[in-house]
Short mmCIF file of C-alpha atoms in Angstrom, two decimals:
data_model
loop_
_atom_site.label_atom_id
_atom_site.label_comp_id
_atom_site.label_asym_id
_atom_site.label_seq_id
_atom_site.Cartn_x
_atom_site.Cartn_y
_atom_site.Cartn_z
CA MET A 1 -14.01 26.99 59.22
CA VAL A 2 -14.40 23.28 59.97
CA GLU A 3 -16.89 22.15 57.30
CA GLY A 4 -19.60 19.56 57.68
CA HIS A 5 -17.74 16.55 56.29
CA SER A 6 -15.02 16.93 58.95
CA VAL A 7 -17.58 17.20 61.74
CA HIS A 8 -19.21 13.98 60.60
CA ARG A 9 -15.84 12.22 60.54
CA ILE A 10 -15.21 13.29 64.15
CA ALA A 11 -18.64 11.96 65.17
CA THR A 12 -17.89 8.60 63.56
CA GLN A 13 -14.44 8.35 65.15
CA HIS A 14 -15.69 9.27 68.62
CA THR A 15 -18.61 6.86 68.38
CA ARG A 16 -16.03 4.11 67.98
CA ARG A 17 -13.50 5.29 70.56
CA LEU A 18 -15.46 7.13 73.25
CA CYS A 19 -19.11 6.10 73.31
CA GLY A 20 -20.43 3.47 75.71
CA ARG A 21 -18.07 4.39 78.59
CA SER A 22 -17.93 6.76 81.56
CA TYR A 23 -15.12 9.26 82.08
CA LYS A 24 -13.63 11.66 84.55
CA ALA A 25 -14.48 15.08 83.14
CA SER A 26 -12.72 18.39 83.83
CA SER A 27 -12.34 21.83 82.27
CA PRO A 28 -8.61 22.74 82.23
CA ASN A 29 -9.18 26.38 81.26
CA GLY A 30 -12.30 26.71 83.42
CA ARG A 31 -14.56 27.81 80.56
CA PHE A 32 -16.74 24.68 80.73
CA ALA A 33 -16.51 24.00 84.46
CA GLU A 34 -20.24 23.55 85.15
CA GLY A 35 -20.73 21.37 82.10
CA ALA A 36 -17.76 19.20 83.03
CA ARG A 37 -19.16 18.79 86.54
CA LEU A 38 -22.48 17.54 85.17
CA ILE A 39 -20.83 15.20 82.66
CA ASN A 40 -18.35 13.75 85.14
CA GLY A 41 -18.97 10.04 85.70
CA ARG A 42 -21.83 9.80 83.22
CA SER A 43 -21.87 7.38 80.30
CA PHE A 44 -21.02 8.91 76.94
CA SER A 45 -24.05 7.36 75.24
CA ARG A 46 -24.03 8.80 71.70
CA ILE A 47 -22.87 11.63 69.47
CA GLU A 48 -24.62 13.24 66.50
CA ALA A 49 -23.37 15.57 63.77
CA VAL A 50 -25.74 18.05 62.16
CA GLY A 51 -24.03 20.34 59.69
CA LYS A 52 -21.08 21.95 61.46
CA ASN A 53 -22.45 21.09 64.92
CA LEU A 54 -21.79 18.16 67.25
CA PHE A 55 -24.17 17.03 69.98
CA ALA A 56 -22.75 14.64 72.61
CA PHE A 57 -25.19 12.87 74.95
CA PHE A 58 -24.23 11.80 78.48
CA ALA A 59 -26.58 9.49 80.35
CA ALA A 60 -27.13 8.46 83.97
CA ALA A 61 -29.70 5.98 85.27
CA GLY A 62 -32.96 7.61 86.26
CA GLN A 63 -31.81 11.10 85.24
CA PRO A 64 -32.33 13.23 82.11
CA ASP A 65 -29.49 13.25 79.60
CA VAL A 66 -26.95 16.05 79.64
CA VAL A 67 -26.26 17.23 76.10
CA MET A 68 -23.07 19.04 75.09
CA HIS A 69 -23.23 21.23 71.97
CA VAL A 70 -19.96 21.84 70.10
CA HIS A 71 -19.23 24.19 67.22
CA PHE A 72 -15.56 24.18 66.27
CA GLY A 73 -15.37 27.55 64.56
CA MET A 74 -12.28 28.16 62.46
CA SER A 75 -9.77 25.93 64.21
CA GLY A 76 -11.35 23.79 66.91
CA ARG A 77 -10.11 20.30 67.72
CA TRP A 78 -11.29 17.23 69.63
CA SER A 79 -8.48 14.75 70.03
CA VAL A 80 -8.32 11.23 71.47
CA GLU A 81 -4.88 9.98 72.58
CA ASP A 82 -3.38 7.12 74.54
CA ALA A 83 -2.98 8.27 78.14
CA ALA A 84 0.72 7.40 78.17
CA LYS A 85 1.41 9.65 75.17
CA ALA A 86 -1.11 12.42 75.74
CA ALA A 87 0.14 15.99 75.56
CA PRO A 88 -0.61 18.35 78.50
CA ALA A 89 -3.82 20.36 78.32
CA LYS A 90 -3.57 23.73 76.58
CA ASP A 91 -4.99 27.12 77.51
CA THR A 92 -7.68 26.54 74.90
CA THR A 93 -8.79 23.14 76.28
CA ARG A 94 -12.37 23.48 77.49
CA LEU A 95 -13.08 19.83 78.25
CA GLN A 96 -10.89 16.86 79.04
CA LEU A 97 -12.17 13.30 79.40
CA GLU A 98 -9.94 10.70 81.07
CA GLY A 99 -10.37 6.99 81.58
CA HIS A 100 -9.91 3.53 80.06
CA GLY A 101 -6.34 4.37 79.04
CA ILE A 102 -7.22 7.40 76.92
CA VAL A 103 -7.31 11.18 77.23
CA SER A 104 -9.66 13.22 75.06
CA SER A 105 -9.22 17.00 74.81
CA LEU A 106 -11.72 19.43 73.30
CA SER A 107 -10.98 22.98 72.10
CA ALA A 108 -13.73 24.78 70.20
CA MET A 109 -15.36 28.15 69.63
CA THR A 110 -18.62 27.00 71.24
CA VAL A 111 -18.98 24.40 74.00
CA GLN A 112 -22.22 24.56 75.97
CA HIS A 113 -24.46 22.17 77.81
CA GLY A 114 -28.18 21.67 78.37
CA GLY A 115 -30.87 19.05 78.21
CA VAL A 116 -32.50 17.22 75.32
CA GLU A 117 -34.72 20.26 74.77
CA MET A 118 -31.60 22.29 73.89
CA PHE A 119 -30.69 19.72 71.26
CA GLU A 120 -34.21 19.72 69.82
CA LYS A 121 -34.32 23.52 69.65
CA LYS A 122 -30.96 23.82 67.94
CA ARG A 123 -31.73 20.93 65.60
CA ALA A 124 -34.90 22.69 64.50
CA GLU A 125 -32.89 25.81 63.68
CA LEU A 126 -30.56 23.92 61.35
CA GLY A 127 -31.36 23.06 57.75
CA GLU A 128 -30.92 19.90 55.71
CA ASP A 129 -27.56 18.16 56.04
CA PRO A 130 -26.51 16.49 52.75
CA ILE A 131 -24.52 13.84 54.63
CA ARG A 132 -27.34 12.73 56.92
CA ALA A 133 -29.68 9.94 55.84
CA ASP A 134 -32.70 11.84 57.18
CA ALA A 135 -32.14 14.93 55.01
CA ASP A 136 -35.38 16.11 53.40
CA ALA A 137 -34.62 17.55 49.95
CA GLU A 138 -38.31 18.14 49.22
CA ALA A 139 -38.76 20.33 52.29
CA LEU A 140 -35.61 22.24 51.37
CA TRP A 141 -36.88 22.84 47.83
CA GLU A 142 -40.12 24.29 49.18
CA ARG A 143 -38.15 26.84 51.20
CA VAL A 144 -35.51 27.65 48.56
CA SER A 145 -38.11 28.14 45.82
CA ARG A 146 -39.82 30.86 47.90
CA SER A 147 -36.65 32.76 48.82
CA LYS A 148 -35.51 36.02 47.27
CA LYS A 149 -31.97 35.35 48.49
CA THR A 150 -29.45 34.10 45.98
CA ILE A 151 -28.49 30.44 45.99
CA GLY A 152 -24.94 31.56 46.85
CA LEU A 153 -26.25 33.03 50.10
CA LEU A 154 -28.65 30.16 50.80
CA LEU A 155 -25.91 27.53 50.52
CA MET A 156 -23.99 29.29 53.28
CA ASP A 157 -27.10 29.72 55.44
CA GLN A 158 -26.98 26.87 57.95
CA GLY A 159 -30.73 27.14 58.33
CA PHE A 160 -31.05 25.93 54.73
CA PHE A 161 -28.01 23.82 53.83
CA ALA A 162 -26.40 22.56 57.05
CA GLY A 163 -22.70 21.89 56.81
CA VAL A 164 -21.81 23.74 53.60
CA GLY A 165 -18.90 26.17 53.85
CA ASN A 166 -17.22 28.53 51.39
CA ILE A 167 -15.15 25.92 49.57
CA TYR A 168 -18.12 23.64 49.08
CA ARG A 169 -20.31 26.55 47.96
CA ALA A 170 -17.96 27.38 45.10
CA GLU A 171 -17.50 23.78 44.02
CA ILE A 172 -21.12 22.63 44.42
CA LEU A 173 -22.46 25.46 42.26
CA PHE A 174 -19.77 24.86 39.65
CA VAL A 175 -20.56 21.15 39.41
CA ALA A 176 -24.28 22.01 39.23
CA SER A 177 -23.65 24.66 36.51
CA VAL A 178 -25.58 27.24 38.53
CA HIS A 179 -24.48 30.84 39.06
CA PRO A 180 -24.21 31.96 42.72
CA ASN A 181 -26.27 35.09 42.04
CA THR A 182 -29.35 33.17 40.89
CA PRO A 183 -32.22 33.92 43.32
CA GLY A 184 -33.66 30.86 45.02
CA LYS A 185 -37.13 31.55 43.64
CA ALA A 186 -35.68 31.81 40.11
CA LEU A 187 -34.16 28.32 40.25
CA SER A 188 -35.90 25.67 38.21
CA ARG A 189 -36.59 22.36 39.92
CA ALA A 190 -33.94 20.77 37.69
CA GLU A 191 -31.35 23.33 38.80
CA PHE A 192 -32.18 22.81 42.46
CA ASP A 193 -31.95 19.05 42.00
CA ARG A 194 -28.48 19.47 40.50
CA VAL A 195 -27.39 21.66 43.42
CA TRP A 196 -28.70 19.15 45.96
CA ALA A 197 -27.19 16.16 44.11
CA ALA A 198 -23.81 17.91 43.95
CA SER A 199 -24.04 18.77 47.67
CA VAL A 200 -24.68 15.14 48.58
CA LYS A 201 -22.05 13.72 46.24
CA LEU A 202 -19.22 16.13 47.11
CA MET A 203 -19.79 16.30 50.86
CA ARG A 204 -20.14 12.55 51.25
CA ARG A 205 -16.96 12.14 49.23
CA GLY A 206 -15.27 14.57 51.61
CA TYR A 207 -16.52 12.52 54.56
CA GLU A 208 -15.16 9.30 53.05
CA GLU A 209 -11.84 10.73 51.85
CA GLY A 210 -11.16 13.12 54.71
CA SER A 211 -10.51 15.98 52.30
CA ILE A 212 -12.47 18.27 49.97
CA LEU A 213 -12.01 16.62 46.57
CA THR A 214 -14.56 17.87 44.05
CA VAL A 215 -13.10 16.76 40.71
CA ASP A 216 -13.97 13.26 39.52
CA LYS A 217 -10.79 11.28 38.91
CA ALA A 218 -11.95 10.15 35.48
CA GLU A 219 -12.54 13.73 34.31
CA ALA A 220 -9.23 14.90 35.76
CA LEU A 221 -7.45 12.18 33.78
CA ALA A 222 -9.41 13.04 30.62
CA LEU A 223 -8.32 16.67 30.99
CA GLY A 224 -4.71 15.56 31.37
CA ARG A 225 -4.63 16.95 34.94
CA PRO A 226 -4.63 13.93 37.26
CA GLY A 227 -3.71 16.07 40.27
CA LEU A 228 -6.67 18.46 39.90
CA ARG A 229 -8.58 18.54 43.20
CA ARG A 230 -10.97 21.50 42.88
CA TRP A 231 -12.54 23.33 39.96
CA ILE A 232 -12.63 27.04 40.80
CA TYR A 233 -12.21 27.73 44.52
CA ASN A 234 -9.36 30.21 45.14
CA SER A 235 -8.33 29.89 41.50
CA ALA A 236 -7.86 32.44 38.73
CA LYS A 237 -8.60 29.94 35.94
CA CYS A 238 -11.39 27.40 35.57
CA GLY A 239 -10.12 23.85 35.87
CA ARG A 240 -12.48 22.68 33.12
CA CYS A 241 -12.52 25.38 30.41
CA ASN A 242 -9.46 27.43 31.44
CA GLY A 243 -11.60 30.57 31.39
CA ARG A 244 -11.27 33.35 33.94
CA VAL A 245 -12.81 32.75 37.35
CA ALA A 246 -14.53 35.84 38.74
CA SER A 247 -14.44 36.44 42.49
CA TRP A 248 -16.33 38.98 44.57
CA ASP A 249 -17.49 39.57 48.13
CA VAL A 250 -20.83 38.25 49.35
CA ALA A 251 -21.65 38.89 53.02
CA GLY A 252 -17.97 39.07 53.93
CA ARG A 253 -16.94 35.85 52.15
CA THR A 254 -15.36 35.48 48.72
CA CYS A 255 -17.65 33.97 46.11
CA TYR A 256 -16.41 32.36 42.88
CA ALA A 257 -17.91 31.59 39.46
CA CYS A 258 -16.80 30.71 35.95
CA ALA A 259 -18.81 32.90 33.57
CA ALA A 260 -18.56 30.30 30.79
CA CYS A 261 -19.49 27.23 32.84
CA GLN A 262 -21.99 28.99 35.14
CA PRO A 263 -23.99 31.50 33.06
CA LEU A 264 -26.27 33.66 35.15
CA ASP A 265 -29.34 32.84 33.02
CA PRO A 266 -28.56 29.82 30.82
CA SER A 267 -32.21 29.11 30.04
CA GLU A 268 -32.72 32.05 27.68
CA SER A 269 -30.41 33.71 25.20
CA LEU A 270 -30.20 37.47 24.97
CA GLU A 271 -31.84 37.31 21.55
CA ALA A 272 -34.85 35.49 23.04
CA ARG A 273 -35.22 38.01 25.85
CA LEU A 274 -34.90 40.96 23.43
CA ALA A 275 -38.05 39.69 21.73
CA GLN A 276 -39.81 40.07 25.11
CA PRO A 277 -38.52 43.37 26.58
CA ALA A 278 -40.44 42.89 29.83
CA LYS A 279 -37.95 40.14 30.71
CA LEU A 280 -34.97 42.46 30.32
CA ARG A 281 -33.37 44.23 33.26
CA VAL A 282 -33.68 48.02 33.37
CA ALA A 283 -30.04 48.49 32.36
CA GLU A 284 -30.53 46.20 29.36
CA LEU A 285 -33.70 48.05 28.30
CA ARG A 286 -31.96 51.41 28.48
CA GLU A 287 -29.02 49.99 26.51
CA ALA A 288 -31.27 48.64 23.75
CA LEU A 289 -33.35 51.83 23.45
CA THR A 290 -30.30 54.11 23.51
CA ALA A 291 -28.58 52.02 20.85
CA ALA A 292 -31.70 52.36 18.70
CA GLY A 293 -31.68 56.16 19.15
CA LEU A 294 -34.82 56.16 21.29
CA ASP A 295 -35.71 57.80 24.60
CA ALA A 296 -34.32 55.65 27.46
CA GLY A 297 -35.94 57.56 30.28
CA GLY A 298 -38.82 56.44 32.48
CA LYS A 299 -39.75 53.43 34.63
CA LYS A 300 -39.32 49.81 33.61
CA ALA A 301 -42.94 49.44 32.45
CA GLU A 302 -42.54 52.45 30.14
CA LEU A 303 -39.19 51.20 28.85
CA ALA A 304 -40.61 47.75 28.21
CA ALA A 305 -43.55 49.24 26.35
CA ALA A 306 -41.17 51.24 24.20
CA GLY A 307 -39.14 48.11 23.56
CA GLU A 308 -42.24 46.14 22.60
CA SER A 309 -43.25 48.81 20.10
CA ARG A 310 -39.85 48.48 18.43
CA ALA A 311 -39.58 44.67 18.41
CA VAL A 312 -39.28 43.91 14.68
CA GLU A 313 -40.71 40.41 14.94
CA HIS A 314 -44.05 41.69 16.28
CA VAL A 315 -44.62 44.96 14.42
CA ALA A 316 -47.46 44.87 11.93
CA GLU A 317 -47.06 48.39 10.65
CA TRP A 318 -44.26 50.93 10.49
CA GLU A 319 -44.44 54.64 10.04
CA VAL A 320 -42.31 55.75 7.11
CA GLY A 321 -41.79 59.20 5.70
CA LEU A 322 -43.05 59.76 2.18
CA ASP A 323 -41.02 62.30 0.28
CA GLY A 324 -40.36 64.18 3.52
CA ALA A 325 -44.02 65.07 3.77
CA ALA A 326 -46.99 63.54 5.57
CA SER A 327 -46.49 60.08 7.07
CA GLY A 328 -48.42 57.06 5.90
CA ARG A 329 -48.69 53.41 7.14
CA ILE A 330 -47.66 50.39 5.12
CA SER A 331 -47.49 46.73 6.14
CA ALA A 332 -44.08 45.48 7.27
CA GLY A 333 -44.47 42.67 4.75
CA PHE A 334 -44.31 45.28 1.95
CA LEU A 335 -41.34 47.26 3.21
CA PRO A 336 -38.67 47.73 0.58
CA VAL A 337 -35.80 45.28 0.82
CA PHE A 338 -33.44 48.08 1.79
CA HIS A 339 -35.59 49.06 4.78
CA LYS A 340 -35.81 45.44 5.93
CA PHE A 341 -32.05 45.08 5.67
CA PHE A 342 -31.50 48.34 7.58
CA ILE A 343 -33.84 47.24 10.39
CA PHE A 344 -32.18 43.84 10.63
CA CYS A 345 -28.69 45.37 10.85
CA THR A 346 -29.81 47.85 13.50
CA LEU A 347 -31.32 45.12 15.67
CA LEU A 348 -28.26 42.91 15.21
CA LEU A 349 -25.99 45.78 16.26
CA CYS A 350 -28.10 46.34 19.39
CA ILE A 351 -27.84 42.66 20.28
CA LYS A 352 -24.06 42.60 19.85
CA ILE A 353 -23.61 45.75 21.94
CA ILE A 354 -25.70 44.34 24.79
CA GLN A 355 -24.01 40.93 24.59
CA GLY A 356 -20.63 42.65 24.96
CA ARG A 357 -21.82 44.65 27.96
CA LEU A 358 -23.38 41.60 29.62
CA LEU A 359 -20.27 39.49 29.06
CA GLN A 360 -18.11 42.23 30.54
CA ALA A 361 -20.46 42.58 33.52
CA SER A 362 -20.77 38.87 34.20
CA SER A 363 -17.00 38.34 34.18
CA GLY A 364 -16.21 41.20 36.54
CA PRO A 365 -16.81 41.55 40.29
CA GLY A 366 -18.99 44.61 39.84
CA GLY A 367 -21.40 42.87 37.52
CA LEU A 368 -21.79 39.92 39.83
CA ALA A 369 -22.38 41.72 43.07
CA GLY A 370 -26.16 41.69 43.31
CA ALA A 371 -26.81 39.32 46.21
CA GLU A 372 -30.55 39.76 46.62
CA ALA A 373 -33.35 40.59 44.21
#
């Protein structure tokens, strides 16, 4: 897929070479015949890039503009060549512009025409483009913070982040230290700001360099890997920590994450969440209760209540057997040292068991597959 930085580069190049002139327009393969007829002889007045979309405007005195919408798809191309050296049109060439000593040929997945209203409608459907100067990060935050979709899905949704493709998704989230499976509404403002800042930085670098380069040169040199271009995309090992990169399918596209550099919930340790069982996932609650030899059946509220009743830090009284007979209550502060030590070891064992399970889940495709919450 032609990603947003490349589309912006084409817009800049064609502004310089094509805009401000009129051309003879034709559709060699006949798939844009009506559009070519309307464009023919008009002045190519301007071109705009929004995400992965191009909008070319053709003007004529006293008449409404004709707008051509282009989406390149996986392998589209819009070339500009000297007329004397131009190659013949191909079967995929939808539009050809000729004049002023040049020939420009367009092949793309989508080429359609309409008026300014078409442009305005499609522009409204697209999200914020990190390369554009008019991008509104605040408006994007308002939408992302209300979404149940994961940030990995939202970055690929052109209605949210316009121009981001699969390579950029992997690299942006790595640079931002955010896990792809984090729901939008679970992102802190600081995390969102890091995602947006990385989007702007990396995509504008791609626009300037003409290639997706996501590793800062200084850090690549410091790591002793001056040729490192990307951190985790299509890689088995993390370029920064050398840990394993997990990959899994999300909506038909491969998603990537380094479990060490992009923890799913870096804000709270497992130990902190164990002290507040309501924050644990159902699987974690069952694991903790089972490890403690307690009933792990029931709904989350019941499991959490059971977990709360067994949280050592918050228990005021414990039931202990007295000589195998009737039970009595004594304050936890007066428990024998042996009982305190036994409770501590049991809780520590539970924590270690769950940590091992979570680490195994977060580093494997199966444990990372939950796209929406």
